[in-house]
């Protein structure tokens, strides 16, 4: 249990053990990290068979790809400061169980208003979910201990319409659903994008994240002699703000226009450099008003022409440069030479 907590439950109380502000606020020079997304154990077979709602009863392919990712990342020099997985860790969704409690006996509970039907929504595990989570953790345990694993919640981790119960279930398995951490003078914010997409079943959780995020952005945009600004601010979430253009229509793969615009405005005012996401299972994104929207393809199932891979991100005092690498390229040749040179400056 202690080993599992050390690896998978480091995000607690809206911060991250080992990557705290006290330890990491000072800029210490260029570094790199790995952004990965959508291992989504169970999707590859389900996608081939056209049964994506079934949860996926086989996931050996995704386990092997995750192990290849770990092997390739462990070989990198210089060593990445962390690896972030931007959601959809597994394919099998949590399900909302509705228990109706009426005012007329049995398992039912009386209410002051006789006509009210109370619906209690609780999370429980769908078939395959427990096995998918177990096997993903087994594959990730091989990551070098010097490379912390940072987890971001996706729609398959929480449900398309998350509930307090499904969020709690995720947090028990993977740590907080939103939090901040620091790396070498850079502030990183991990967000629960499902609370932006559809929080109709958990409005209080949405409000809590909004309050926390506003405080984080407000503090990050201010500075003083005792508390200088971070070198960069980076955001990690599952659903992209947009896939190709800030003006694109609402879609399954992006956030709604009004939500998108409000977040972009807030991020720009605070000086956020880049937003990293997954969800699209293809590489995409763009840059608008100095805010980079990075959409990375998947470790697991590909929905376009990209290959299984991860993104290498090089952070210098002035820039954040990133490039998607196939797992084969990363394993055989490592990161691209121009990225490696940036880390030597």
Short mmCIF file of C-alpha atoms in Angstrom, two decimals:
data_model
loop_
_atom_site.label_atom_id
_atom_site.label_comp_id
_atom_site.label_asym_id
_atom_site.label_seq_id
_atom_site.Cartn_x
_atom_site.Cartn_y
_atom_site.Cartn_z
CA UNK A 1 0.00 0.00 0.00
CA UNK A 2 2.81 2.41 0.86
CA UNK A 3 4.40 1.81 -2.56
CA UNK A 4 1.10 2.48 -4.32
CA UNK A 5 0.64 5.75 -2.45
CA UNK A 6 4.19 6.84 -3.24
CA UNK A 7 3.64 6.32 -6.98
CA UNK A 8 -0.05 6.92 -7.65
CA UNK A 9 -1.42 9.04 -4.79
CA UNK A 10 1.06 11.91 -4.60
CA UNK A 11 -1.60 14.52 -5.47
CA UNK A 12 -3.27 15.37 -2.17
CA UNK A 13 -4.74 18.54 -0.67
CA UNK A 14 -4.44 20.28 -4.06
CA UNK A 15 -0.66 19.91 -4.14
CA UNK A 16 1.81 17.20 -5.15
CA UNK A 17 4.26 15.46 -2.84
CA UNK A 18 7.86 16.14 -3.82
CA UNK A 19 7.02 18.95 -6.28
CA UNK A 20 5.96 21.65 -3.86
CA UNK A 21 6.34 25.40 -4.08
CA UNK A 22 8.78 25.46 -1.16
CA UNK A 23 11.08 22.97 -2.84
CA UNK A 24 10.73 23.99 -6.49
CA UNK A 25 9.86 27.67 -6.80
CA UNK A 26 13.39 28.75 -7.76
CA UNK A 27 14.41 28.61 -11.43
CA UNK A 28 17.28 26.14 -11.76
CA UNK A 29 17.83 26.06 -15.51
CA UNK A 30 16.35 24.27 -18.53
CA UNK A 31 14.60 20.93 -18.09
CA UNK A 32 12.32 18.58 -19.95
CA UNK A 33 9.20 16.59 -19.16
CA UNK A 34 6.97 14.09 -20.93
CA UNK A 35 3.34 14.71 -21.77
CA UNK A 36 1.38 11.57 -22.55
CA UNK A 37 -2.34 10.96 -23.00
CA UNK A 38 -5.01 8.31 -23.38
CA UNK A 39 -3.47 4.95 -22.62
CA UNK A 40 -7.19 4.09 -22.29
CA UNK A 41 -6.84 0.38 -21.63
CA UNK A 42 -9.61 -1.48 -23.47
CA UNK A 43 -10.34 0.95 -26.32
CA UNK A 44 -8.27 -0.58 -29.13
CA UNK A 45 -10.26 -3.79 -29.44
CA UNK A 46 -13.53 -2.00 -28.70
CA UNK A 47 -12.81 0.52 -31.49
CA UNK A 48 -11.97 -2.18 -34.02
CA UNK A 49 -15.18 -4.03 -33.21
CA UNK A 50 -17.34 -0.91 -33.18
CA UNK A 51 -18.44 -1.44 -29.59
CA UNK A 52 -16.96 1.49 -27.71
CA UNK A 53 -19.79 1.52 -25.17
CA UNK A 54 -19.00 -2.00 -23.99
CA UNK A 55 -15.98 -1.07 -21.89
CA UNK A 56 -13.44 -3.23 -23.73
CA UNK A 57 -12.85 -6.79 -22.55
CA UNK A 58 -9.22 -7.00 -23.71
CA UNK A 59 -6.37 -4.57 -23.13
CA UNK A 60 -3.10 -6.46 -23.59
CA UNK A 61 -2.14 -4.16 -26.50
CA UNK A 62 -2.44 -1.02 -24.39
CA UNK A 63 -0.51 -2.62 -21.54
CA UNK A 64 2.36 -3.42 -23.91
CA UNK A 65 2.33 0.12 -25.33
CA UNK A 66 2.41 1.56 -21.81
CA UNK A 67 5.38 -0.64 -20.93
CA UNK A 68 7.14 0.54 -24.11
CA UNK A 69 6.46 4.13 -23.05
CA UNK A 70 7.98 3.52 -19.63
CA UNK A 71 11.03 1.85 -21.16
CA UNK A 72 11.61 4.69 -23.63
CA UNK A 73 11.13 7.44 -21.04
CA UNK A 74 13.48 5.73 -18.58
CA UNK A 75 16.25 5.80 -21.22
CA UNK A 76 16.06 9.53 -21.86
CA UNK A 77 19.00 11.73 -20.98
CA UNK A 78 18.74 14.25 -19.55
CA UNK A 79 16.12 12.59 -17.42
CA UNK A 80 12.62 14.15 -17.54
CA UNK A 81 11.57 15.97 -14.39
CA UNK A 82 8.13 14.30 -14.56
CA UNK A 83 5.69 12.51 -16.85
CA UNK A 84 2.09 13.69 -16.99
CA UNK A 85 -0.71 11.48 -18.32
CA UNK A 86 -3.50 13.73 -19.58
CA UNK A 87 -6.53 11.60 -18.90
CA UNK A 88 -8.49 8.58 -20.03
CA UNK A 89 -6.27 6.23 -18.14
CA UNK A 90 -8.71 3.37 -18.75
CA UNK A 91 -11.65 2.88 -21.09
CA UNK A 92 -14.29 1.35 -18.81
CA UNK A 93 -16.32 4.22 -17.38
CA UNK A 94 -17.73 4.57 -13.91
CA UNK A 95 -21.51 4.23 -14.00
CA UNK A 96 -24.08 6.23 -12.10
CA UNK A 97 -26.42 3.97 -10.17
CA UNK A 98 -29.74 5.60 -9.51
CA UNK A 99 -31.53 4.47 -6.39
CA UNK A 100 -35.00 5.92 -6.15
CA UNK A 101 -36.29 6.45 -2.65
CA UNK A 102 -40.01 7.14 -2.45
CA UNK A 103 -42.13 8.13 0.47
CA UNK A 104 -44.11 4.90 0.66
CA UNK A 105 -42.10 2.18 2.39
CA UNK A 106 -39.65 -0.61 1.65
CA UNK A 107 -36.16 0.72 0.89
CA UNK A 108 -37.72 4.10 0.56
CA UNK A 109 -37.37 7.10 2.80
CA UNK A 110 -40.12 9.56 3.73
CA UNK A 111 -39.72 13.16 2.73
CA UNK A 112 -41.53 16.19 4.00
CA UNK A 113 -43.04 16.63 0.55
CA UNK A 114 -44.92 13.46 -0.26
CA UNK A 115 -44.60 13.79 -4.03
CA UNK A 116 -40.79 14.10 -4.06
CA UNK A 117 -38.72 11.26 -5.50
CA UNK A 118 -35.13 11.40 -4.30
CA UNK A 119 -32.52 10.09 -6.72
CA UNK A 120 -29.20 9.20 -5.16
CA UNK A 121 -26.37 8.84 -7.65
CA UNK A 122 -23.45 6.69 -6.59
CA UNK A 123 -20.43 5.46 -8.51
CA UNK A 124 -19.55 1.81 -8.94
CA UNK A 125 -17.16 -0.06 -11.16
CA UNK A 126 -18.24 -1.28 -14.56
CA UNK A 127 -17.05 -4.68 -15.80
CA UNK A 128 -13.32 -4.58 -16.66
CA UNK A 129 -12.59 -1.27 -14.90
CA UNK A 130 -10.88 -2.80 -11.88
CA UNK A 131 -8.69 -5.02 -14.08
CA UNK A 132 -7.81 -2.15 -16.40
CA UNK A 133 -6.75 0.09 -13.50
CA UNK A 134 -4.74 -2.71 -11.89
CA UNK A 135 -2.89 -3.59 -15.10
CA UNK A 136 -2.18 0.06 -15.94
CA UNK A 137 -0.63 0.58 -12.51
CA UNK A 138 1.44 -2.57 -12.92
CA UNK A 139 2.76 -1.28 -16.25
CA UNK A 140 3.54 2.18 -14.86
CA UNK A 141 5.31 0.89 -11.75
CA UNK A 142 8.40 0.34 -13.88
CA UNK A 143 8.87 4.11 -14.30
CA UNK A 144 12.17 5.26 -12.81
CA UNK A 145 11.47 6.53 -9.28
CA UNK A 146 13.19 9.82 -10.12
CA UNK A 147 10.43 10.59 -12.67
CA UNK A 148 7.20 11.42 -10.81
CA UNK A 149 3.96 10.37 -12.49
CA UNK A 150 1.30 13.11 -12.63
CA UNK A 151 -2.26 12.01 -13.40
CA UNK A 152 -5.01 14.06 -15.04
CA UNK A 153 -8.64 12.94 -15.00
CA UNK A 154 -10.48 12.28 -18.28
CA UNK A 155 -14.09 11.65 -19.21
CA UNK A 156 -13.59 7.87 -19.12
CA UNK A 157 -12.08 8.18 -15.66
CA UNK A 158 -14.95 10.25 -14.23
CA UNK A 159 -17.88 9.72 -16.61
CA UNK A 160 -19.11 12.20 -19.21
CA UNK A 161 -21.34 13.66 -16.49
CA UNK A 162 -19.31 13.15 -13.31
CA UNK A 163 -20.93 12.79 -9.92
CA UNK A 164 -19.47 13.33 -6.46
CA UNK A 165 -19.18 9.55 -6.21
CA UNK A 166 -17.31 9.03 -9.49
CA UNK A 167 -14.92 11.87 -8.65
CA UNK A 168 -14.30 10.33 -5.24
CA UNK A 169 -13.66 6.96 -6.87
CA UNK A 170 -11.07 8.52 -9.18
CA UNK A 171 -9.36 10.33 -6.30
CA UNK A 172 -9.06 7.12 -4.30
CA UNK A 173 -7.28 5.45 -7.22
CA UNK A 174 -5.18 8.27 -8.70
CA UNK A 175 -5.09 11.25 -6.33
CA UNK A 176 -6.74 14.67 -6.51
CA UNK A 177 -8.64 15.62 -9.66
CA UNK A 178 -7.23 19.17 -9.60
CA UNK A 179 -4.08 20.52 -7.97
CA UNK A 180 -0.93 22.56 -8.53
CA UNK A 181 2.73 21.65 -8.48
CA UNK A 182 6.05 23.36 -9.14
CA UNK A 183 9.07 22.21 -11.14
CA UNK A 184 12.26 24.27 -11.35
CA UNK A 185 10.51 27.64 -11.10
CA UNK A 186 7.55 26.70 -13.32
CA UNK A 187 4.00 26.60 -11.96
CA UNK A 188 1.83 23.73 -13.25
CA UNK A 189 -1.94 23.55 -12.85
CA UNK A 190 -3.81 20.25 -13.28
CA UNK A 191 -7.52 20.74 -13.97
CA UNK A 192 -10.60 18.53 -14.09
CA UNK A 193 -11.98 19.44 -17.53
CA UNK A 194 -15.16 17.40 -17.01
CA UNK A 195 -16.25 20.05 -14.52
CA UNK A 196 -16.06 22.56 -17.38
CA UNK A 197 -17.81 20.20 -19.82
CA UNK A 198 -20.79 19.00 -17.76
CA UNK A 199 -21.01 19.50 -14.01
CA UNK A 200 -24.80 19.22 -13.87
CA UNK A 201 -24.60 16.33 -11.38
CA UNK A 202 -21.92 17.94 -9.18
CA UNK A 203 -22.29 21.76 -9.22
CA UNK A 204 -20.59 22.13 -5.83
CA UNK A 205 -17.46 20.41 -7.12
CA UNK A 206 -17.42 22.73 -10.12
CA UNK A 207 -17.70 25.76 -7.85
CA UNK A 208 -14.89 24.49 -5.63
CA UNK A 209 -12.53 24.08 -8.59
CA UNK A 210 -13.50 27.51 -9.95
CA UNK A 211 -12.75 29.17 -6.62
CA UNK A 212 -9.43 27.36 -6.32
CA UNK A 213 -8.45 28.14 -9.95
CA UNK A 214 -9.27 31.83 -9.59
CA UNK A 215 -7.05 32.02 -6.51
CA UNK A 216 -4.21 30.24 -8.30
CA UNK A 217 -4.38 32.49 -11.38
CA UNK A 218 -4.74 35.66 -9.33
CA UNK A 219 -1.72 34.84 -7.22
CA UNK A 220 0.32 33.76 -10.27
CA UNK A 221 -0.32 37.04 -12.07
CA UNK A 222 0.83 39.16 -9.13
CA UNK A 223 4.39 39.58 -7.95
CA UNK A 224 6.33 41.12 -5.11
CA UNK A 225 9.90 41.43 -3.95
CA UNK A 226 9.44 38.42 -1.69
CA UNK A 227 7.43 36.32 -4.16
CA UNK A 228 8.59 36.72 -7.77
CA UNK A 229 6.57 35.36 -10.66
CA UNK A 230 7.12 31.87 -11.97
CA UNK A 231 9.14 31.51 -15.18
CA UNK A 232 6.13 29.96 -16.92
CA UNK A 233 2.62 28.78 -16.08
CA UNK A 234 1.49 25.51 -17.69
CA UNK A 235 -1.97 23.93 -17.59
CA UNK A 236 -2.79 20.23 -17.97
CA UNK A 237 -6.31 18.98 -18.68
CA UNK A 238 -7.96 16.20 -20.66
CA UNK A 239 -10.37 17.99 -23.00
CA UNK A 240 -8.76 20.65 -25.22
CA UNK A 241 -10.03 24.21 -25.21
CA UNK A 242 -10.17 23.72 -28.98
CA UNK A 243 -8.80 21.22 -31.46
CA UNK A 244 -7.73 23.46 -34.35
CA UNK A 245 -9.22 26.94 -33.95
CA UNK A 246 -10.63 28.98 -31.05
CA UNK A 247 -13.64 29.75 -33.26
CA UNK A 248 -14.54 26.15 -34.13
CA UNK A 249 -18.00 24.80 -33.38
CA UNK A 250 -18.77 22.86 -30.23
CA UNK A 251 -17.88 19.19 -30.52
CA UNK A 252 -17.31 16.07 -28.44
CA UNK A 253 -13.57 16.77 -28.63
CA UNK A 254 -13.51 20.39 -27.39
CA UNK A 255 -15.00 22.59 -24.69
CA UNK A 256 -18.09 24.64 -25.45
CA UNK A 257 -17.45 28.06 -27.00
CA UNK A 258 -18.54 30.15 -24.03
CA UNK A 259 -16.56 28.02 -21.57
CA UNK A 260 -13.59 27.97 -23.94
CA UNK A 261 -13.49 31.74 -24.36
CA UNK A 262 -13.78 32.45 -20.65
CA UNK A 263 -10.94 30.07 -19.85
CA UNK A 264 -8.74 31.46 -22.61
CA UNK A 265 -9.29 35.01 -21.36
CA UNK A 266 -8.48 34.01 -17.79
CA UNK A 267 -5.39 32.06 -18.81
CA UNK A 268 -4.07 34.90 -20.97
CA UNK A 269 -4.57 37.49 -18.23
CA UNK A 270 -2.65 35.30 -15.80
CA UNK A 271 0.19 34.72 -18.28
CA UNK A 272 -0.36 31.01 -18.91
CA UNK A 273 2.11 29.86 -21.56
CA UNK A 274 0.52 26.62 -22.74
CA UNK A 275 -2.40 24.25 -22.17
CA UNK A 276 -1.61 20.55 -22.71
CA UNK A 277 -4.39 18.06 -23.37
CA UNK A 278 -5.31 14.73 -24.95
CA UNK A 279 -8.81 13.33 -25.67
CA UNK A 280 -8.59 13.76 -29.47
CA UNK A 281 -6.37 10.70 -30.09
CA UNK A 282 -4.63 12.74 -32.79
CA UNK A 283 -2.10 15.56 -32.74
CA UNK A 284 -3.64 18.99 -33.17
CA UNK A 285 -3.81 22.41 -31.53
CA UNK A 286 -2.70 25.94 -32.28
CA UNK A 287 -1.56 29.22 -30.77
CA UNK A 288 -3.80 32.21 -30.14
CA UNK A 289 -2.82 35.45 -28.43
CA UNK A 290 0.36 33.91 -27.06
CA UNK A 291 -1.48 30.95 -25.50
CA UNK A 292 -0.36 27.60 -26.92
CA UNK A 293 -3.05 24.90 -27.13
CA UNK A 294 -1.25 21.55 -27.36
CA UNK A 295 -3.34 18.50 -28.28
CA UNK A 296 -1.34 15.27 -28.12
CA UNK A 297 -2.20 11.91 -29.61
CA UNK A 298 -2.45 8.73 -27.58
CA UNK A 299 -0.24 6.08 -26.10
CA UNK A 300 -3.13 3.78 -26.93
CA UNK A 301 -5.76 3.81 -29.68
CA UNK A 302 -5.09 6.11 -32.63
CA UNK A 303 -8.06 7.74 -34.40
CA UNK A 304 -5.97 9.37 -37.11
CA UNK A 305 -2.66 8.92 -38.91
CA UNK A 306 -0.35 9.45 -35.91
CA UNK A 307 1.62 6.65 -34.32
CA UNK A 308 1.59 5.62 -30.66
CA UNK A 309 3.74 8.11 -28.84
CA UNK A 310 4.29 10.89 -26.31
CA UNK A 311 5.32 14.53 -26.39
CA UNK A 312 8.73 15.70 -25.22
CA UNK A 313 8.61 19.22 -23.78
CA UNK A 314 11.77 21.31 -23.33
CA UNK A 315 11.47 24.26 -20.94
CA UNK A 316 13.98 27.10 -21.00
CA UNK A 317 13.91 30.49 -19.30
CA UNK A 318 12.27 32.05 -22.37
CA UNK A 319 10.49 29.26 -24.25
CA UNK A 320 8.48 26.07 -23.99
CA UNK A 321 9.25 23.90 -27.03
CA UNK A 322 7.47 20.61 -27.59
CA UNK A 323 7.41 17.82 -30.16
CA UNK A 324 5.53 14.55 -30.47
CA UNK A 325 7.77 11.47 -30.69
CA UNK A 326 6.71 7.97 -31.67
CA UNK A 327 7.49 5.33 -29.09
CA UNK A 328 9.84 3.64 -31.54
CA UNK A 329 11.74 6.85 -32.22
CA UNK A 330 12.01 7.65 -28.55
CA UNK A 331 13.24 4.16 -27.71
CA UNK A 332 15.84 3.98 -30.49
CA UNK A 333 17.06 7.56 -30.90
CA UNK A 334 15.79 9.43 -27.86
CA UNK A 335 14.53 12.99 -28.10
CA UNK A 336 15.28 15.12 -31.15
CA UNK A 337 18.73 16.69 -31.13
CA UNK A 338 17.49 20.28 -31.25
CA UNK A 339 15.49 19.71 -28.07
CA UNK A 340 18.50 18.16 -26.41
CA UNK A 341 20.59 21.23 -27.34
CA UNK A 342 18.03 23.54 -25.75
CA UNK A 343 18.53 21.71 -22.47
CA UNK A 344 22.27 22.35 -22.57
CA UNK A 345 22.00 26.14 -22.84
#
